[in-house]
XYZ file of C-alpha atoms in Angstrom:
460
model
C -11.146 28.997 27.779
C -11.569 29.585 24.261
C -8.292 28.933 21.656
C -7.100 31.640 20.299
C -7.373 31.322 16.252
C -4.151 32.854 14.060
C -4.463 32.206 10.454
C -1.185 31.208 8.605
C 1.070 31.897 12.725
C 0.045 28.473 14.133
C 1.656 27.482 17.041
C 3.281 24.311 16.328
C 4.386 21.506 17.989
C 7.584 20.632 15.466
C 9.209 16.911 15.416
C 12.904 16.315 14.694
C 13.355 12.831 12.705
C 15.189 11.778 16.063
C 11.926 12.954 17.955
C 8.979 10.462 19.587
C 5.784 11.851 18.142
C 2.946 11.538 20.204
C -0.529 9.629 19.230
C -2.893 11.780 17.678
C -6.232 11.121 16.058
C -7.269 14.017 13.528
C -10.911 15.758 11.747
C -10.523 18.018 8.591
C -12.956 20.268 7.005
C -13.795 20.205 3.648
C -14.890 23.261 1.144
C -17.001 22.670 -1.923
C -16.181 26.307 -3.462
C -14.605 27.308 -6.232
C -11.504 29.303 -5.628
C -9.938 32.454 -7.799
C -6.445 31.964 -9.180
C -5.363 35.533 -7.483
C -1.704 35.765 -5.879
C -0.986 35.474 -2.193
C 0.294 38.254 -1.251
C 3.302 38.548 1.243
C 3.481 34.272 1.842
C 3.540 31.005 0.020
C 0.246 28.592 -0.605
C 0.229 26.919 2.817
C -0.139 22.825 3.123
C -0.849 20.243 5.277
C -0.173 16.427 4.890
C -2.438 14.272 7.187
C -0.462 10.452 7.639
C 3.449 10.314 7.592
C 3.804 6.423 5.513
C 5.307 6.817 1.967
C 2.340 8.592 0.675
C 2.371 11.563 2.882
C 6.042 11.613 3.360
C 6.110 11.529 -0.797
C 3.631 14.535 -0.691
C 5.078 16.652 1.911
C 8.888 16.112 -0.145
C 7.246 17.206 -3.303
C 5.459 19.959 -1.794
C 8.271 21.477 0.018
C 10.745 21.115 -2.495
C 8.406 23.143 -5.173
C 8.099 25.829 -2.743
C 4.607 25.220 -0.726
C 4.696 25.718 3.127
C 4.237 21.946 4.072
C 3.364 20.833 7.300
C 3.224 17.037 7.954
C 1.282 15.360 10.782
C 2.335 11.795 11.602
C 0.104 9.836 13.760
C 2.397 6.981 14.572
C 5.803 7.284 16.228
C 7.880 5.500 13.706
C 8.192 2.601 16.426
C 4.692 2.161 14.991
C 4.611 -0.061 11.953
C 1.770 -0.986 9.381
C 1.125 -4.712 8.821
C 2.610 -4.820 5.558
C 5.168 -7.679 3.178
C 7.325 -5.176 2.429
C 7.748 -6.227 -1.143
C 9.089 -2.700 -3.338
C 10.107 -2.686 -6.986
C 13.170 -2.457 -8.339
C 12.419 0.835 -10.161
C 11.492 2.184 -6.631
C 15.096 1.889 -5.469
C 15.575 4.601 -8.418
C 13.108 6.842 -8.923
C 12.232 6.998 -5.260
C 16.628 7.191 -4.430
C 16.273 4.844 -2.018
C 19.465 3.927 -0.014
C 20.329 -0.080 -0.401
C 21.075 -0.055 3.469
C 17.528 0.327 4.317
C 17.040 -3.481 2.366
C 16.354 -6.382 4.226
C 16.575 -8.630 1.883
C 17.504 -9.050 -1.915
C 14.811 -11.819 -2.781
C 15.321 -13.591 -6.330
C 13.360 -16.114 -5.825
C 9.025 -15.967 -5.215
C 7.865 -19.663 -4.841
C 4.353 -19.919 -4.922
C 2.193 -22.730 -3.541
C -1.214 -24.011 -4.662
C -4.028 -25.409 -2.368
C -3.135 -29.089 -2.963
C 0.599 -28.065 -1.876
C 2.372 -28.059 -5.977
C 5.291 -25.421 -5.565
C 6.106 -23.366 -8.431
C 9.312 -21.551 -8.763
C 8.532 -18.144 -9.706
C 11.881 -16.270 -10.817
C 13.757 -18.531 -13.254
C 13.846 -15.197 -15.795
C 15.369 -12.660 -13.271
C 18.308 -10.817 -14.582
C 21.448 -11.141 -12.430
C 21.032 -7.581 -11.600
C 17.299 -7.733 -10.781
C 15.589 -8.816 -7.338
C 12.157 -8.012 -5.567
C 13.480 -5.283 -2.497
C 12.005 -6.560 1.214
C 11.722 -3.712 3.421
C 10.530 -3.087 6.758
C 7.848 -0.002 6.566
C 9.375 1.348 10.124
C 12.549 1.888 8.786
C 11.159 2.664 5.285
C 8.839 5.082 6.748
C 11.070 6.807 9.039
C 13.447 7.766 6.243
C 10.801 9.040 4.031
C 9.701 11.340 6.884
C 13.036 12.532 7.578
C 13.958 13.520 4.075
C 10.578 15.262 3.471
C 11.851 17.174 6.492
C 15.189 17.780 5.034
C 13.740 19.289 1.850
C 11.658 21.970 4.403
C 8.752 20.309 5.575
C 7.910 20.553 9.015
C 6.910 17.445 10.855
C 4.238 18.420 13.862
C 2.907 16.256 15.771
C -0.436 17.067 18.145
C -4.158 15.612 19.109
C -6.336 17.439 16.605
C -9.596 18.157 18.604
C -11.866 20.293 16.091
C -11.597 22.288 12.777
C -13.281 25.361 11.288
C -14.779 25.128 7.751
C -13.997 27.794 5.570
C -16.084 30.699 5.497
C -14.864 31.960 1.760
C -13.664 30.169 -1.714
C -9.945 31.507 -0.178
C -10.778 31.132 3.737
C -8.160 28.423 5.207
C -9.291 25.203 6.737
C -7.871 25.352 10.530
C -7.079 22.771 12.227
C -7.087 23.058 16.430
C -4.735 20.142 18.260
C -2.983 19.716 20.955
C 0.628 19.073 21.385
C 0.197 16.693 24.475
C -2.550 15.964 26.911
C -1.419 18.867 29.295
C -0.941 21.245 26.856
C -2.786 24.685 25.793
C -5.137 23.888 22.481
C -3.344 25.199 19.336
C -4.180 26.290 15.737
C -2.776 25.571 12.682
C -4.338 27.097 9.508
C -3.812 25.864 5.675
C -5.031 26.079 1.896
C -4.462 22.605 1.194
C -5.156 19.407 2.470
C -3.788 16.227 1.278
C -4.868 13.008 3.620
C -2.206 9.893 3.478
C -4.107 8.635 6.677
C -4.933 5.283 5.158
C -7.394 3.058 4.993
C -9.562 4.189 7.627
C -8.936 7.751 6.791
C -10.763 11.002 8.682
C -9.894 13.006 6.230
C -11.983 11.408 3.348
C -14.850 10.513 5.957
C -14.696 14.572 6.343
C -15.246 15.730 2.653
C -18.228 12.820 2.321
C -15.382 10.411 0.039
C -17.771 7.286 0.137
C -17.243 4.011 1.670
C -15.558 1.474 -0.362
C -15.084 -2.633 0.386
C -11.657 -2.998 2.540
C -9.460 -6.723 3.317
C -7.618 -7.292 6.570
C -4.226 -8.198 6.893
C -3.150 -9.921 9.407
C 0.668 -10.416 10.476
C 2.627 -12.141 12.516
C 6.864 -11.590 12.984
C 8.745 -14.669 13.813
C 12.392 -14.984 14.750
C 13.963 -17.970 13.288
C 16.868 -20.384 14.555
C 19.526 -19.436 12.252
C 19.602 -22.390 10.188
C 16.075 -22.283 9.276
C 15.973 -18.488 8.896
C 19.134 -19.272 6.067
C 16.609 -21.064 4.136
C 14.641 -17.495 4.103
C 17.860 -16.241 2.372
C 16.456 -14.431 -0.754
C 13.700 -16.912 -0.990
C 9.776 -15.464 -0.552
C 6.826 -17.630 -0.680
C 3.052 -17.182 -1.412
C 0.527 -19.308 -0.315
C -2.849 -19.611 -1.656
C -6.181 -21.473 -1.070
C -9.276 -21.483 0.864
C -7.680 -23.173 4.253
C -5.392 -19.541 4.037
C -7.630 -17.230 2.587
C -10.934 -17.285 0.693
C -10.484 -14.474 -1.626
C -6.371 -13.590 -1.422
C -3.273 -15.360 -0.547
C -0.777 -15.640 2.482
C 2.537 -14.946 2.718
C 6.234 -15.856 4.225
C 8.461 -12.797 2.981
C 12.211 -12.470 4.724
C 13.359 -9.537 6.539
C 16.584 -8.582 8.454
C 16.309 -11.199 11.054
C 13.019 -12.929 10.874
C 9.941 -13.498 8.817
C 6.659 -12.103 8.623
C 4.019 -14.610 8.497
C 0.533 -13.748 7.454
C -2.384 -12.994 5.152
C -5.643 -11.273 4.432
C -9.111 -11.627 3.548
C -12.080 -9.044 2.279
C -15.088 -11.668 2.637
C -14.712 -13.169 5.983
C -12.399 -10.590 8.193
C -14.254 -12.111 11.143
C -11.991 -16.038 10.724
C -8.939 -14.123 9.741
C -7.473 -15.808 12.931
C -8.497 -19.121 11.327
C -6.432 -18.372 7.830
C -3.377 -16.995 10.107
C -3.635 -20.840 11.680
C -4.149 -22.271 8.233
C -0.742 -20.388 6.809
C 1.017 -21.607 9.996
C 0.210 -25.394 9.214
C 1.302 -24.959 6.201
C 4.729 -24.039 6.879
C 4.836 -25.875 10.398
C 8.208 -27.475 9.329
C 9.827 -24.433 8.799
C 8.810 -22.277 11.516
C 9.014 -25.037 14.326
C 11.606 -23.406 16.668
C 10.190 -20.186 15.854
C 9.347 -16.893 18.320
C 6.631 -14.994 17.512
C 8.136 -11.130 18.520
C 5.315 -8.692 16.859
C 1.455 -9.243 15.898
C 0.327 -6.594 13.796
C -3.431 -6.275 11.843
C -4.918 -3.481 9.810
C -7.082 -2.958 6.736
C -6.246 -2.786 3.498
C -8.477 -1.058 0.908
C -9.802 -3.117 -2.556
C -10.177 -0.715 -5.007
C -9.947 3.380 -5.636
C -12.724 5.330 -3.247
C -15.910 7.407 -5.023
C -14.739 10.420 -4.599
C -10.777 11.473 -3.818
C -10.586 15.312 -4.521
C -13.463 17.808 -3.353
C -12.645 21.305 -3.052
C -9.380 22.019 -1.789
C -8.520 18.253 -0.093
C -7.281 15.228 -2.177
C -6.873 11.680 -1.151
C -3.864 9.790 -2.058
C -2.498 6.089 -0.733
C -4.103 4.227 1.315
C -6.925 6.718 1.303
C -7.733 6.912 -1.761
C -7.812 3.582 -2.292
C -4.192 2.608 -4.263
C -3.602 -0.811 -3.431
C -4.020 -3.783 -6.070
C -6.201 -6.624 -6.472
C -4.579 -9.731 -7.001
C -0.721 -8.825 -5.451
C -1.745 -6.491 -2.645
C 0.844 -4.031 -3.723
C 0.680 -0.740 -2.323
C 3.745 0.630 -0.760
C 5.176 2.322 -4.890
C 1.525 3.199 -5.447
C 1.379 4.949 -2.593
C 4.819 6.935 -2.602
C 3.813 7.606 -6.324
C 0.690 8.860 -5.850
C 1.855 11.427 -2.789
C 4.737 12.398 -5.451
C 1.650 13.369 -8.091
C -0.151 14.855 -5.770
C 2.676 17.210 -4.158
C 3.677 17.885 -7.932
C 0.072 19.007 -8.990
C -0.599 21.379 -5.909
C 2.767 22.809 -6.787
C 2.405 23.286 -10.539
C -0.388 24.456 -10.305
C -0.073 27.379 -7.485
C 3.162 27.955 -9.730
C 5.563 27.225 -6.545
C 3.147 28.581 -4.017
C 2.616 31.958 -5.187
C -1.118 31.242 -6.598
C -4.279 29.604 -4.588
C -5.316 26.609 -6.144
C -9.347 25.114 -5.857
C -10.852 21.881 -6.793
C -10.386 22.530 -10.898
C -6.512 22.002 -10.369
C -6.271 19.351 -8.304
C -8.512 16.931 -10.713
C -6.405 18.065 -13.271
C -2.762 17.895 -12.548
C -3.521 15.438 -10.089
C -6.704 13.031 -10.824
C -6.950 12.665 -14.409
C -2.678 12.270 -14.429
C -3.459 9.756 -11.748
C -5.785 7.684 -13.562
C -4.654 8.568 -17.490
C -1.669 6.433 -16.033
C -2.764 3.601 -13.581
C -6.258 3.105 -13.826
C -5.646 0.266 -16.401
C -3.497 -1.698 -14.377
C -6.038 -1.784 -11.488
C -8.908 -3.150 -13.337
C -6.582 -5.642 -15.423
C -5.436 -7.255 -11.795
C -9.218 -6.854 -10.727
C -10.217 -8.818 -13.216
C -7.416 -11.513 -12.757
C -8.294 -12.491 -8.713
C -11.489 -12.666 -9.814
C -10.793 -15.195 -12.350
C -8.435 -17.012 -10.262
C -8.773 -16.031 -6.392
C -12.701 -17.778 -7.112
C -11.990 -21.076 -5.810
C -9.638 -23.793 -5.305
C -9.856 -25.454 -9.108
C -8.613 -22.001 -10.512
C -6.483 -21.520 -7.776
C -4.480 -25.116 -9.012
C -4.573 -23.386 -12.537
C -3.376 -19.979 -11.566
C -0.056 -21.921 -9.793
C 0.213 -24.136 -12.804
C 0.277 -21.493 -15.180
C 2.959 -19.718 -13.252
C 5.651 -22.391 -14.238
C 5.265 -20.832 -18.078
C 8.574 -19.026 -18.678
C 6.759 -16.282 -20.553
C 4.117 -15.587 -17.737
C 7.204 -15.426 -15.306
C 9.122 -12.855 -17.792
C 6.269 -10.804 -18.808
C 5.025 -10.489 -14.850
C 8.437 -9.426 -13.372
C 9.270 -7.005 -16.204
C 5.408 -5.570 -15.469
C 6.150 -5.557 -11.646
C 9.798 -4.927 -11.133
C 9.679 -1.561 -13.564
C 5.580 -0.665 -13.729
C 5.723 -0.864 -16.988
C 4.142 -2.607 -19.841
C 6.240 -5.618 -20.880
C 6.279 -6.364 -24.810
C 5.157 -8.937 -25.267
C 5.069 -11.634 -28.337
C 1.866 -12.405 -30.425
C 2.692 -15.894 -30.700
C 3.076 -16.557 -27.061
C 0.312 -13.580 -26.077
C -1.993 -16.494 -28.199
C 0.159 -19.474 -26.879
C -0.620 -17.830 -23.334
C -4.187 -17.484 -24.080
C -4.852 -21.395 -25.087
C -2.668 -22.417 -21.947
C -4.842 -20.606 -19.672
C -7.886 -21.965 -21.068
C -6.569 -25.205 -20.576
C -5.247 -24.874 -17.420
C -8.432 -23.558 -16.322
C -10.604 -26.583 -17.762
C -8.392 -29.402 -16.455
C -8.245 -27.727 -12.674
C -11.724 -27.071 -12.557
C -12.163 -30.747 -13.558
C -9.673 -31.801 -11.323
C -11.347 -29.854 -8.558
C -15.002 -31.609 -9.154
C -12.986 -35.177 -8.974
C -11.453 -33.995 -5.846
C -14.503 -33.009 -4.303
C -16.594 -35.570 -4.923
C -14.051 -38.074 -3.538
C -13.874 -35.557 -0.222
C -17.493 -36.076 -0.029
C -17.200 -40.518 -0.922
C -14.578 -40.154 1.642
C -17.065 -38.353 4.102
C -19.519 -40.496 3.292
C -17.230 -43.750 4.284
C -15.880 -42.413 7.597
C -17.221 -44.100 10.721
């Protein structure tokens, strides 16, 4: 039997933050006309969030708050997590108000380790005040959701099974799901679709966004003895060279009562199992005793997609691409970016009371987007290149990070997202050290090489 269609009365199925939502897979339409700025009479501009992480859950707050009728579909029960560190700023804590219960662990210090094994400690320059936040995205996640909620969104949850495009520059997109497998095929109709459904997102596959390059991550949470997880205190470590990744690093970052082991790779996804084995010798001695409770993988996208607005859908997170080269940092981007986007569709509808169209959206939201981050995403492009290229640089990148001012000006850049000032005499000091770092590493790497190979050449 045919569904039948009402525009703007959807039946919904609505979640509780207490509620299991059910999997759901979804498929939006996407509209390539222009819209008029008329009034909408007798209602509010109507919204829906596709993806329930920080990004939507940012979104569907900002929406909801500014007056828009914001629905948010979740396709993971929050018992769901992403493969993710868990690393948040400190200005996140802030300007996101998040609660200090839902930290892990207060980590002040980051020691990093190059491929031959040096260990630098990266956090001599922390204030006493200042630490790098570990979270775990379930519980981050969860409370995002629910205070979206709180501010009036509505959380629904439902197997989307087909959509209608729109017919007219102010015809909705509508949405048809299904609450359950049993259950009678609904409708839910909107002006506005924002997709937070990460990495592998529907929604930007459905307005044509363009394929971009995307890493795995691969994860593994292990529950320490208790005197080896003490050593985990408010200590992270990074790992980096070829036996753990090619092109990235791997990680040991703390939580509540275990550590998540892992790392990630964009050129060769297919021996990620092989880099999880290489992190795991590495840190054999502190692990041993371990018990490996979660395995978690998913991809992680390496730079902004083609296209992230068209007509009356934007992309933001995950989808669109926000995560950094170099760190892998993508949890603040993410949140910020759904917070941009929610604020554009509602300044721009002026609290819900105008329709919006394609214009509007690549102006409050895009070019605010970009006027303020795209920098900082080809500056930390440019630096794994430089230094994620091979082992020699790798030895200089570590090296480098024992330099005072490199620590200082990279937590003040990271722990605020800000531009650290910076001095011209060290800025040039800095300059000449890398240089140098770089020449003796890669010289140190030939020698090293070539006496792998004498060795090779010796061995019975």
């Amino acid at each position: 039997m045919a569904a039948k269609i009402q525009p703007f009365l959807p039946s919904l199925s609505i979640q509780t933050p207490t509620s299991k939502p059910k999997p759901r897979s979804l498929t939006i339409s996407a509209s390539n006309s222009n819209s008029t700025h008329s009034s909408i009479a007798g209602r509010k501009l109507r919204a829906a969030v596709i993806g329930g992480g920080p990004a939507g859950a940012s979104a569907a707050e900002a929406l909801a708050t500014g007056g828009i009728e914001t629905f948010l579909f979740e396709r993971n029960p929050p018992s769901v997590p992403k493969p993710c560190g868990g690393a948040i700023p400190l200005c996140m804590l802030e300007e996101f108000d998040i609660p200090h219960h839902l930290i892990d662990r207060h980590v002040t210090s980051m020691r990093i380790f190059s491929p031959s094994n040096i260990a630098v400690d990266f956090g001599k320059t922390l204030k006493p005040h200042e630490f790098i936040a570990m979270v775990r995205r379930e519980v981050l996640d969860s409370f995002l959701r629910s205070r979206a909620v709180s501010s009036g969104a509505t959380l629904v949850s439902g197997l989307v099974t087909s959509f209608d495009l729109p017919s007219t520059p102010r015809s909705p997109y509508t949405v048809h799901y299904t609450a359950d497998k049993n259950s009678s095929r609904r409708s839910l109709a909107v002006d506005v679709v924002i997709g937070a459904d990460g990495a592998n997102s529907r929604v930007a596959k459905s307005i044509s966004a363009g394929n971009y390059s995307t890493a795995i991550a691969f994860q593994e949470r292990i529950k320490l003895p208790d005197e080896k997880m003490a050593y985990y205190e408010n200590l992270a470590e990074m790992y980096i060279g070829d036996d753990v990744s090619p092109d990235f690093y791997a990680w040991v970052f703390p939580k509540c009562d275990h550590v998540a082991v892992g790392t990630g790779t964009v050129r060769s996804k297919q021996d990620i199992k092989k880099f999880q084995r290489g992190i795991r010798e590495r840190v054999r001695s502190k692990i041993n005793g371990g018990k490996v409770i979660k395995v978690e993988a998913h991809p992680i996208p390496e730079h902004p997609r083609p296209v992230r607005v068209r007509g009356r859908v934007a992309l933001i997170g995950d989808a669109a691409g926000y995560v950094t080269k170099c760190s892998g940092e993508g949890i603040y981007f993410a949140a910020k970016s759904g917070r941009v986007c929610g604020n554009a569709v509602v300044k721009a509808s002026e609290g819900g009371e105008r329709m919006i169209d394609e214009r509007d959206l690549m102006r409050e939201y895009l070019k605010v987007w970009d006027a303020e981050y795209v920098t900082t995403f080809r500056f930390l492009d440019l630096l794994q290149r430089v230094f994620y290229g091979g082992n020699a640089t790798r030895e200089a990148l570590v090296e480098l990070c024992g330099d005072e001012y490199v620590q200082r000006m990279t937590f003040e850049s990271y722990l605020y997202k800000r531009l650290a000032r910076g001095n011209v005499w060290d800025d040039a000091r800095l300059v000449m050290n890398t240089i140098g770092s770089l020449v003796r590493c890669r010289v140190l790497g030939e020698h090293m090489e070539g006496l792998n190979e004498a060795s090779m050449m010796w061995m019975p």
